[in-house]
Amino acid sequence: MKFPAFEYARPTSLDAALGLLKVHGADAVLLAGGQSLMPLLAFRLAAPGLLVDLKDVPGLGAIGIDAEGVRLGAFVRWCEIDRNARLAAAHPLLVEAIGHVAHYQIRNRGTVGGSLAYADPAAEMPGIAVTCDGEIIVMGGAGERRVAAADFFLGALTTCLEPGEIITGLRLPAWPKDRRWAFLEFARRRGDFALAGTALYYDLDSEGRAVDAHIGVIGAADRPMRLAEAERAINGSAVDADSIAAAAEAASLEVDPMEDFHAPVAYRRALVQTLVARALTRAAG
Amino acid sequence: MRIKFEVNGTKVELDVEPRVSLADCLRDTLRLTGTHLGCEHGVCGACTVIVDGAAVRACLMLAVQAHGEHIVTVEGLSNDDALSPLQASFRKHHALQCGFCTPGMITTAHALLTEEPDADAERVREVLSGNICRCTGYIPIIKAVLEARAHYAGEDAPP
């Protein structure tokens, strides 16, 4: 369908953008890459009075890598993550996961901030933010606040963003060089939203046992989530066939999949079990 | 809103409602009807155009977002004298049947080969997975794109 009617503004500073949000309230919607918003408009699931295009707001497009970790500006596009050679070393799990986002043309437009704000339960960027202890940087009328990704996503397509706030970036903590990790997802066609997926990592202590395991899943609940029971099954153990099987089984019981026309709940639980087992096997290999 | 951009090397300036997609602006206002609209919500890839060198879906972009940009449509990838390498290769391999998806296939393949003239078969398949052909003629399309690669590697690569 054609888009509903709206006004369009392209502010040239963050302050001007915040000012527009203040004046227009919930009637204003931010536009970054538009790869989630435009379909919503086309389906008439959203009908904002004003689109505030962030394209000309300076300072949102930077990728920063330092001892603290990785900082992705909200306007960083997927194709820029692909092309950044340093990111692959600084955060291999991020780069691998983002490689699964949508299709070529969408990857040329879609942005980090847009994906976080849209909060699709099966999307890769929110999944990585939650799995990797990410922090979402938000600017509002009262200044900047940082929200742990684990607290940011409240449900399907729902975040803790207040009216008048703008995501400016995402911080991911530094990535030790020897960390073991894997990302796997399953979709029926390449580029589709995954039926389920997992991002996971752990470090090894001097005895070869897993420590600080982070096992996250997407498409397996109303938001991306970490699986405490599955992590417990791995932490302190050698990552071998027994601990992998235990963690994968724990994962399948711990998730809370939604029933929809793509797959029943039992299928998604089984898929999570398979993906977590395969991902841990890959990480250990 | 008054906007200016360049399309296929020609500067254009026009008034457009904010809600008009780039695809509708190209087709209805500029009469560049080579850009096809299939799904109008970013799934089929038929409307792919090239914005500042990057293949994008013209149904998921507003015309007002194109202000100041350089756009290339499928019309900009052909000339009246001879077939372009992609056109010749599509013809040789029978890489189209009904032809509805073809403009999106051509623009996507052109953007890909311009950036990655050494793209292998797997990469070509991955990129073209964003373009749906309902005649399901994918194999000849992939063959055609792979054969056209040689023309993008040399100095006489198409612009």
Short mmCIF file of N, CA and C in Angstrom, two decimals, chain A residues 101-250:
data_model
loop_
_atom_site.label_atom_id
_atom_site.label_comp_id
_atom_site.label_asym_id
_atom_site.label_seq_id
_atom_site.Cartn_x
_atom_site.Cartn_y
_atom_site.Cartn_z
N VAL A 101 21.78 -10.40 8.83
CA VAL A 101 20.65 -9.47 8.79
C VAL A 101 20.14 -9.31 7.35
N ALA A 102 18.92 -9.69 7.13
CA ALA A 102 18.16 -9.36 5.92
C ALA A 102 18.94 -9.58 4.63
N HIS A 103 18.66 -8.77 3.62
CA HIS A 103 19.23 -8.92 2.29
C HIS A 103 20.13 -7.73 1.93
N TYR A 104 20.87 -7.95 0.84
CA TYR A 104 21.85 -6.97 0.33
C TYR A 104 21.33 -5.53 0.31
N GLN A 105 20.18 -5.32 -0.31
CA GLN A 105 19.68 -3.95 -0.45
C GLN A 105 19.31 -3.35 0.90
N ILE A 106 18.74 -4.19 1.78
CA ILE A 106 18.35 -3.71 3.11
C ILE A 106 19.58 -3.44 3.95
N ARG A 107 20.63 -4.23 3.75
CA ARG A 107 21.86 -4.04 4.51
C ARG A 107 22.54 -2.73 4.13
N ASN A 108 22.25 -2.22 2.94
CA ASN A 108 22.80 -0.93 2.52
C ASN A 108 22.09 0.25 3.18
N ARG A 109 20.96 0.02 3.83
CA ARG A 109 20.19 1.12 4.43
C ARG A 109 19.97 0.95 5.93
N GLY A 110 19.71 -0.28 6.37
CA GLY A 110 19.29 -0.52 7.75
C GLY A 110 20.37 -0.11 8.74
N THR A 111 19.94 0.35 9.93
CA THR A 111 20.87 0.89 10.92
C THR A 111 20.77 0.18 12.27
N VAL A 112 21.84 0.34 13.04
CA VAL A 112 21.92 -0.21 14.40
C VAL A 112 20.80 0.37 15.28
N GLY A 113 20.68 1.69 15.28
CA GLY A 113 19.68 2.33 16.14
C GLY A 113 18.27 1.96 15.75
N GLY A 114 18.03 1.86 14.44
CA GLY A 114 16.70 1.51 13.97
C GLY A 114 16.29 0.11 14.42
N SER A 115 17.22 -0.82 14.34
CA SER A 115 16.93 -2.19 14.75
C SER A 115 16.69 -2.28 16.25
N LEU A 116 17.50 -1.55 17.03
CA LEU A 116 17.31 -1.56 18.49
C LEU A 116 15.95 -0.96 18.85
N ALA A 117 15.59 0.13 18.19
CA ALA A 117 14.33 0.81 18.52
C ALA A 117 13.12 -0.02 18.09
N TYR A 118 13.27 -0.74 16.98
CA TYR A 118 12.15 -1.53 16.48
C TYR A 118 11.92 -2.75 17.37
N ALA A 119 13.02 -3.35 17.86
CA ALA A 119 12.94 -4.42 18.87
C ALA A 119 12.17 -5.64 18.40
N ASP A 120 12.46 -6.08 17.18
CA ASP A 120 11.88 -7.36 16.76
C ASP A 120 12.51 -8.48 17.59
N PRO A 121 11.70 -9.40 18.12
CA PRO A 121 12.26 -10.45 18.99
C PRO A 121 13.24 -11.37 18.28
N ALA A 122 13.18 -11.42 16.94
CA ALA A 122 14.06 -12.32 16.20
C ALA A 122 15.25 -11.59 15.57
N ALA A 123 15.37 -10.29 15.80
CA ALA A 123 16.42 -9.52 15.13
C ALA A 123 17.79 -9.76 15.78
N GLU A 124 18.82 -9.70 14.94
CA GLU A 124 20.17 -10.02 15.40
C GLU A 124 20.76 -8.95 16.31
N MET A 125 20.60 -7.67 15.96
CA MET A 125 21.27 -6.62 16.73
C MET A 125 20.81 -6.58 18.18
N PRO A 126 19.50 -6.61 18.45
CA PRO A 126 19.08 -6.68 19.86
C PRO A 126 19.61 -7.94 20.55
N GLY A 127 19.67 -9.05 19.83
CA GLY A 127 20.18 -10.29 20.40
C GLY A 127 21.63 -10.17 20.83
N ILE A 128 22.44 -9.55 19.98
CA ILE A 128 23.85 -9.35 20.32
C ILE A 128 23.99 -8.38 21.49
N ALA A 129 23.17 -7.32 21.49
CA ALA A 129 23.25 -6.35 22.58
C ALA A 129 22.96 -7.02 23.92
N VAL A 130 21.95 -7.88 23.95
CA VAL A 130 21.58 -8.54 25.21
C VAL A 130 22.62 -9.60 25.59
N THR A 131 23.04 -10.40 24.61
CA THR A 131 23.98 -11.48 24.91
C THR A 131 25.32 -10.94 25.41
N CYS A 132 25.76 -9.83 24.83
CA CYS A 132 27.11 -9.33 25.09
C CYS A 132 27.14 -8.22 26.14
N ASP A 133 26.16 -8.15 27.01
CA ASP A 133 26.13 -7.11 28.05
C ASP A 133 26.24 -5.71 27.45
N GLY A 134 25.57 -5.48 26.34
CA GLY A 134 25.62 -4.18 25.70
C GLY A 134 24.90 -3.11 26.49
N GLU A 135 25.24 -1.88 26.18
CA GLU A 135 24.64 -0.73 26.83
C GLU A 135 24.13 0.21 25.75
N ILE A 136 22.87 0.57 25.83
CA ILE A 136 22.29 1.42 24.80
C ILE A 136 22.33 2.86 25.30
N ILE A 137 22.87 3.72 24.46
CA ILE A 137 23.06 5.11 24.85
C ILE A 137 21.89 5.91 24.29
N VAL A 138 21.22 6.60 25.18
CA VAL A 138 19.97 7.28 24.83
C VAL A 138 20.08 8.74 25.22
N MET A 139 19.68 9.62 24.30
CA MET A 139 19.69 11.05 24.62
C MET A 139 18.24 11.53 24.70
N GLY A 140 17.97 12.31 25.73
CA GLY A 140 16.63 12.88 25.89
C GLY A 140 16.74 14.31 26.36
N GLY A 141 15.61 14.92 26.63
CA GLY A 141 15.59 16.30 27.06
C GLY A 141 16.41 16.53 28.32
N ALA A 142 16.47 15.51 29.19
CA ALA A 142 17.19 15.65 30.46
C ALA A 142 18.65 15.24 30.33
N GLY A 143 19.11 14.97 29.13
CA GLY A 143 20.50 14.57 28.94
C GLY A 143 20.62 13.11 28.57
N GLU A 144 21.86 12.59 28.70
CA GLU A 144 22.13 11.23 28.25
C GLU A 144 21.90 10.22 29.37
N ARG A 145 21.36 9.06 29.00
CA ARG A 145 21.32 7.95 29.95
C ARG A 145 21.76 6.69 29.23
N ARG A 146 22.28 5.76 30.02
CA ARG A 146 22.73 4.50 29.45
C ARG A 146 21.90 3.38 30.04
N VAL A 147 21.38 2.54 29.17
CA VAL A 147 20.48 1.48 29.62
C VAL A 147 21.10 0.14 29.27
N ALA A 148 21.21 -0.75 30.26
CA ALA A 148 21.68 -2.11 29.96
C ALA A 148 20.70 -2.74 28.97
N ALA A 149 21.25 -3.40 27.94
CA ALA A 149 20.37 -3.99 26.92
C ALA A 149 19.38 -4.96 27.55
N ALA A 150 19.79 -5.64 28.63
CA ALA A 150 18.90 -6.60 29.29
C ALA A 150 17.64 -5.91 29.83
N ASP A 151 17.74 -4.60 30.13
CA ASP A 151 16.58 -3.87 30.65
C ASP A 151 15.85 -3.08 29.57
N PHE A 152 16.46 -3.02 28.38
CA PHE A 152 15.96 -2.12 27.34
C PHE A 152 14.74 -2.70 26.62
N PHE A 153 14.79 -4.02 26.37
CA PHE A 153 13.72 -4.65 25.59
C PHE A 153 12.65 -5.18 26.53
N LEU A 154 11.43 -4.67 26.40
CA LEU A 154 10.36 -5.01 27.33
C LEU A 154 9.43 -6.08 26.77
N GLY A 155 9.42 -6.24 25.48
CA GLY A 155 8.54 -7.21 24.85
C GLY A 155 8.64 -7.04 23.35
N ALA A 156 7.80 -7.77 22.61
CA ALA A 156 7.85 -7.69 21.16
C ALA A 156 7.59 -6.24 20.71
N LEU A 157 8.53 -5.69 19.95
CA LEU A 157 8.42 -4.34 19.40
C LEU A 157 8.24 -3.28 20.49
N THR A 158 8.70 -3.57 21.70
CA THR A 158 8.51 -2.65 22.82
C THR A 158 9.83 -2.47 23.57
N THR A 159 10.21 -1.21 23.77
CA THR A 159 11.43 -0.90 24.51
C THR A 159 11.10 0.07 25.64
N CYS A 160 12.11 0.36 26.46
CA CYS A 160 11.89 1.31 27.56
C CYS A 160 12.14 2.75 27.12
N LEU A 161 12.31 2.97 25.82
CA LEU A 161 12.51 4.35 25.33
C LEU A 161 11.30 5.21 25.71
N GLU A 162 11.58 6.38 26.28
CA GLU A 162 10.50 7.31 26.62
C GLU A 162 10.22 8.20 25.40
N PRO A 163 9.00 8.74 25.33
CA PRO A 163 8.74 9.72 24.25
C PRO A 163 9.78 10.84 24.35
N GLY A 164 10.28 11.28 23.22
CA GLY A 164 11.24 12.39 23.26
C GLY A 164 12.67 11.94 23.38
N GLU A 165 12.92 10.62 23.40
CA GLU A 165 14.30 10.13 23.50
C GLU A 165 14.79 9.58 22.16
N ILE A 166 16.10 9.68 21.97
CA ILE A 166 16.72 9.21 20.73
C ILE A 166 17.88 8.27 21.10
N ILE A 167 17.91 7.10 20.49
CA ILE A 167 19.08 6.22 20.65
C ILE A 167 20.23 6.85 19.87
N THR A 168 21.37 7.06 20.55
CA THR A 168 22.52 7.61 19.83
C THR A 168 23.59 6.56 19.56
N GLY A 169 23.57 5.46 20.30
CA GLY A 169 24.59 4.45 20.03
C GLY A 169 24.46 3.23 20.91
N LEU A 170 25.36 2.30 20.66
CA LEU A 170 25.41 1.04 21.42
C LEU A 170 26.86 0.77 21.80
N ARG A 171 27.07 0.43 23.07
CA ARG A 171 28.41 0.06 23.52
C ARG A 171 28.45 -1.42 23.82
N LEU A 172 29.49 -2.09 23.34
CA LEU A 172 29.70 -3.50 23.67
C LEU A 172 31.04 -3.60 24.38
N PRO A 173 31.09 -4.28 25.54
CA PRO A 173 32.35 -4.37 26.28
C PRO A 173 33.45 -5.06 25.47
N ALA A 174 34.69 -4.79 25.87
CA ALA A 174 35.85 -5.31 25.14
C ALA A 174 35.79 -6.85 25.06
N TRP A 175 36.36 -7.36 24.00
CA TRP A 175 36.29 -8.78 23.65
C TRP A 175 37.68 -9.41 23.77
N PRO A 176 37.89 -10.30 24.75
CA PRO A 176 39.20 -10.94 24.87
C PRO A 176 39.51 -11.78 23.64
N LYS A 177 40.77 -11.78 23.26
CA LYS A 177 41.16 -12.40 21.99
C LYS A 177 40.88 -13.91 21.97
N ASP A 178 41.02 -14.57 23.11
CA ASP A 178 40.91 -16.03 23.12
C ASP A 178 39.50 -16.54 23.42
N ARG A 179 38.54 -15.64 23.45
CA ARG A 179 37.17 -16.03 23.79
C ARG A 179 36.63 -17.04 22.77
N ARG A 180 35.85 -18.02 23.23
CA ARG A 180 35.21 -18.98 22.34
C ARG A 180 33.78 -18.49 22.08
N TRP A 181 33.33 -18.60 20.86
CA TRP A 181 32.03 -18.02 20.52
C TRP A 181 31.43 -18.70 19.30
N ALA A 182 30.14 -18.48 19.10
CA ALA A 182 29.48 -18.91 17.86
C ALA A 182 28.14 -18.18 17.73
N PHE A 183 27.71 -18.04 16.50
CA PHE A 183 26.38 -17.51 16.21
C PHE A 183 25.73 -18.43 15.18
N LEU A 184 24.52 -18.86 15.46
CA LEU A 184 23.77 -19.67 14.50
C LEU A 184 22.31 -19.25 14.53
N GLU A 185 21.69 -19.21 13.38
CA GLU A 185 20.25 -19.01 13.34
C GLU A 185 19.68 -19.86 12.23
N PHE A 186 18.37 -20.09 12.31
CA PHE A 186 17.73 -20.86 11.25
C PHE A 186 16.54 -20.09 10.71
N ALA A 187 16.54 -19.87 9.41
CA ALA A 187 15.41 -19.26 8.73
C ALA A 187 15.09 -20.14 7.53
N ARG A 188 13.84 -20.18 7.12
CA ARG A 188 13.47 -21.06 6.02
C ARG A 188 14.02 -20.55 4.70
N ARG A 189 14.18 -19.22 4.59
CA ARG A 189 14.81 -18.66 3.40
C ARG A 189 15.89 -17.69 3.87
N ARG A 190 16.97 -17.60 3.11
CA ARG A 190 18.04 -16.71 3.50
C ARG A 190 17.54 -15.26 3.59
N GLY A 191 17.92 -14.59 4.67
CA GLY A 191 17.54 -13.19 4.81
C GLY A 191 16.24 -12.97 5.55
N ASP A 192 15.45 -14.03 5.71
CA ASP A 192 14.22 -13.90 6.50
C ASP A 192 14.58 -13.74 7.98
N PHE A 193 13.62 -13.23 8.75
CA PHE A 193 13.78 -13.27 10.19
C PHE A 193 13.91 -14.73 10.60
N ALA A 194 14.81 -14.99 11.56
CA ALA A 194 15.06 -16.36 11.98
C ALA A 194 13.86 -16.91 12.74
N LEU A 195 13.60 -18.21 12.57
CA LEU A 195 12.63 -18.89 13.43
C LEU A 195 13.18 -18.97 14.84
N ALA A 196 14.49 -19.11 14.94
CA ALA A 196 15.19 -18.98 16.22
C ALA A 196 16.67 -18.88 15.91
N GLY A 197 17.42 -18.35 16.87
CA GLY A 197 18.87 -18.24 16.69
C GLY A 197 19.54 -18.15 18.04
N THR A 198 20.86 -18.37 18.05
CA THR A 198 21.59 -18.24 19.30
C THR A 198 22.93 -17.55 19.07
N ALA A 199 23.27 -16.68 19.99
CA ALA A 199 24.60 -16.07 20.05
C ALA A 199 25.17 -16.49 21.39
N LEU A 200 26.37 -17.00 21.40
CA LEU A 200 26.92 -17.42 22.69
C LEU A 200 28.44 -17.29 22.72
N TYR A 201 28.95 -17.16 23.94
CA TYR A 201 30.41 -17.15 24.12
C TYR A 201 30.75 -17.57 25.53
N TYR A 202 31.99 -17.98 25.72
CA TYR A 202 32.51 -18.25 27.05
C TYR A 202 34.02 -18.09 26.99
N ASP A 203 34.63 -17.93 28.16
CA ASP A 203 36.09 -17.92 28.25
C ASP A 203 36.53 -19.23 28.91
N LEU A 204 37.81 -19.55 28.78
CA LEU A 204 38.34 -20.77 29.39
C LEU A 204 39.28 -20.40 30.53
N ASP A 205 39.14 -21.10 31.68
CA ASP A 205 40.11 -20.85 32.75
C ASP A 205 41.35 -21.71 32.49
N SER A 206 42.32 -21.65 33.42
CA SER A 206 43.60 -22.32 33.17
C SER A 206 43.44 -23.84 33.13
N GLU A 207 42.33 -24.35 33.67
CA GLU A 207 42.08 -25.80 33.65
C GLU A 207 41.26 -26.22 32.43
N GLY A 208 40.95 -25.27 31.55
CA GLY A 208 40.18 -25.61 30.36
C GLY A 208 38.68 -25.69 30.62
N ARG A 209 38.22 -25.10 31.73
CA ARG A 209 36.78 -25.10 32.01
C ARG A 209 36.16 -23.77 31.58
N ALA A 210 34.92 -23.84 31.17
CA ALA A 210 34.22 -22.63 30.71
C ALA A 210 33.90 -21.72 31.89
N VAL A 211 34.15 -20.44 31.69
CA VAL A 211 33.74 -19.45 32.69
C VAL A 211 33.04 -18.30 31.97
N ASP A 212 32.17 -17.62 32.72
CA ASP A 212 31.49 -16.43 32.21
C ASP A 212 30.71 -16.73 30.92
N ALA A 213 30.06 -17.88 30.87
CA ALA A 213 29.29 -18.22 29.67
C ALA A 213 28.12 -17.26 29.49
N HIS A 214 27.94 -16.81 28.28
CA HIS A 214 26.78 -15.98 27.91
C HIS A 214 26.08 -16.71 26.77
N ILE A 215 24.87 -17.17 27.02
CA ILE A 215 24.11 -17.87 25.97
C ILE A 215 22.82 -17.09 25.73
N GLY A 216 22.73 -16.47 24.57
CA GLY A 216 21.55 -15.66 24.24
C GLY A 216 20.77 -16.31 23.12
N VAL A 217 19.47 -16.02 23.07
CA VAL A 217 18.64 -16.55 21.98
C VAL A 217 17.78 -15.43 21.40
N ILE A 218 17.48 -15.56 20.13
CA ILE A 218 16.53 -14.67 19.46
C ILE A 218 15.41 -15.52 18.85
N GLY A 219 14.27 -14.93 18.70
CA GLY A 219 13.14 -15.63 18.10
C GLY A 219 12.56 -16.71 19.01
N ALA A 220 12.94 -16.70 20.28
CA ALA A 220 12.54 -17.78 21.18
C ALA A 220 11.73 -17.27 22.37
N ALA A 221 11.37 -16.00 22.33
CA ALA A 221 10.56 -15.39 23.38
C ALA A 221 10.06 -14.06 22.80
N ASP A 222 9.41 -13.26 23.62
CA ASP A 222 8.90 -11.98 23.09
C ASP A 222 10.00 -10.92 23.01
N ARG A 223 11.22 -11.29 23.40
CA ARG A 223 12.36 -10.38 23.32
C ARG A 223 13.62 -11.24 23.32
N PRO A 224 14.76 -10.66 22.93
CA PRO A 224 16.00 -11.43 23.05
C PRO A 224 16.29 -11.67 24.52
N MET A 225 16.83 -12.86 24.85
CA MET A 225 17.07 -13.14 26.26
C MET A 225 18.31 -14.01 26.44
N ARG A 226 18.90 -13.91 27.63
CA ARG A 226 19.97 -14.83 28.01
C ARG A 226 19.37 -15.97 28.79
N LEU A 227 20.03 -17.13 28.72
CA LEU A 227 19.49 -18.34 29.33
C LEU A 227 20.37 -18.74 30.52
N ALA A 228 19.93 -18.35 31.73
CA ALA A 228 20.74 -18.55 32.93
C ALA A 228 20.98 -20.03 33.21
N GLU A 229 19.96 -20.86 33.00
CA GLU A 229 20.12 -22.29 33.30
C GLU A 229 21.11 -22.95 32.34
N ALA A 230 21.01 -22.58 31.09
CA ALA A 230 21.94 -23.14 30.10
C ALA A 230 23.37 -22.67 30.40
N GLU A 231 23.51 -21.43 30.81
CA GLU A 231 24.84 -20.91 31.15
C GLU A 231 25.39 -21.67 32.36
N ARG A 232 24.51 -21.95 33.33
CA ARG A 232 24.94 -22.67 34.53
C ARG A 232 25.44 -24.08 34.17
N ALA A 233 24.83 -24.67 33.16
CA ALA A 233 25.21 -26.03 32.76
C ALA A 233 26.60 -26.07 32.14
N ILE A 234 27.06 -24.94 31.67
CA ILE A 234 28.37 -24.88 31.01
C ILE A 234 29.45 -24.34 31.95
N ASN A 235 29.09 -23.34 32.73
CA ASN A 235 30.09 -22.68 33.59
C ASN A 235 30.75 -23.69 34.53
N GLY A 236 32.05 -23.67 34.59
CA GLY A 236 32.78 -24.55 35.49
C GLY A 236 33.03 -25.94 34.94
N SER A 237 32.54 -26.19 33.72
CA SER A 237 32.73 -27.52 33.13
C SER A 237 33.60 -27.43 31.88
N ALA A 238 34.20 -28.55 31.55
CA ALA A 238 34.79 -28.66 30.22
C ALA A 238 33.63 -28.65 29.22
N VAL A 239 33.83 -27.98 28.09
CA VAL A 239 32.75 -27.96 27.10
C VAL A 239 32.89 -29.21 26.24
N ASP A 240 32.20 -30.27 26.67
CA ASP A 240 32.27 -31.55 25.96
C ASP A 240 30.84 -32.02 25.67
N ALA A 241 30.73 -33.21 25.14
CA ALA A 241 29.43 -33.70 24.69
C ALA A 241 28.40 -33.67 25.83
N ASP A 242 28.83 -34.02 27.04
CA ASP A 242 27.88 -34.08 28.16
C ASP A 242 27.38 -32.69 28.55
N SER A 243 28.32 -31.75 28.73
CA SER A 243 27.89 -30.42 29.17
C SER A 243 27.11 -29.71 28.06
N ILE A 244 27.49 -29.98 26.81
CA ILE A 244 26.75 -29.37 25.69
C ILE A 244 25.31 -29.89 25.67
N ALA A 245 25.16 -31.20 25.85
CA ALA A 245 23.80 -31.77 25.83
C ALA A 245 22.98 -31.21 26.99
N ALA A 246 23.60 -31.07 28.15
CA ALA A 246 22.88 -30.54 29.32
C ALA A 246 22.47 -29.09 29.09
N ALA A 247 23.39 -28.30 28.53
CA ALA A 247 23.09 -26.89 28.29
C ALA A 247 21.99 -26.75 27.24
N ALA A 248 22.05 -27.56 26.20
CA ALA A 248 21.07 -27.45 25.12
C ALA A 248 19.68 -27.84 25.63
N GLU A 249 19.63 -28.87 26.48
CA GLU A 249 18.33 -29.28 27.03
C GLU A 249 17.77 -28.19 27.95
N ALA A 250 18.66 -27.64 28.79
CA ALA A 250 18.23 -26.55 29.67
C ALA A 250 17.69 -25.38 28.84
#
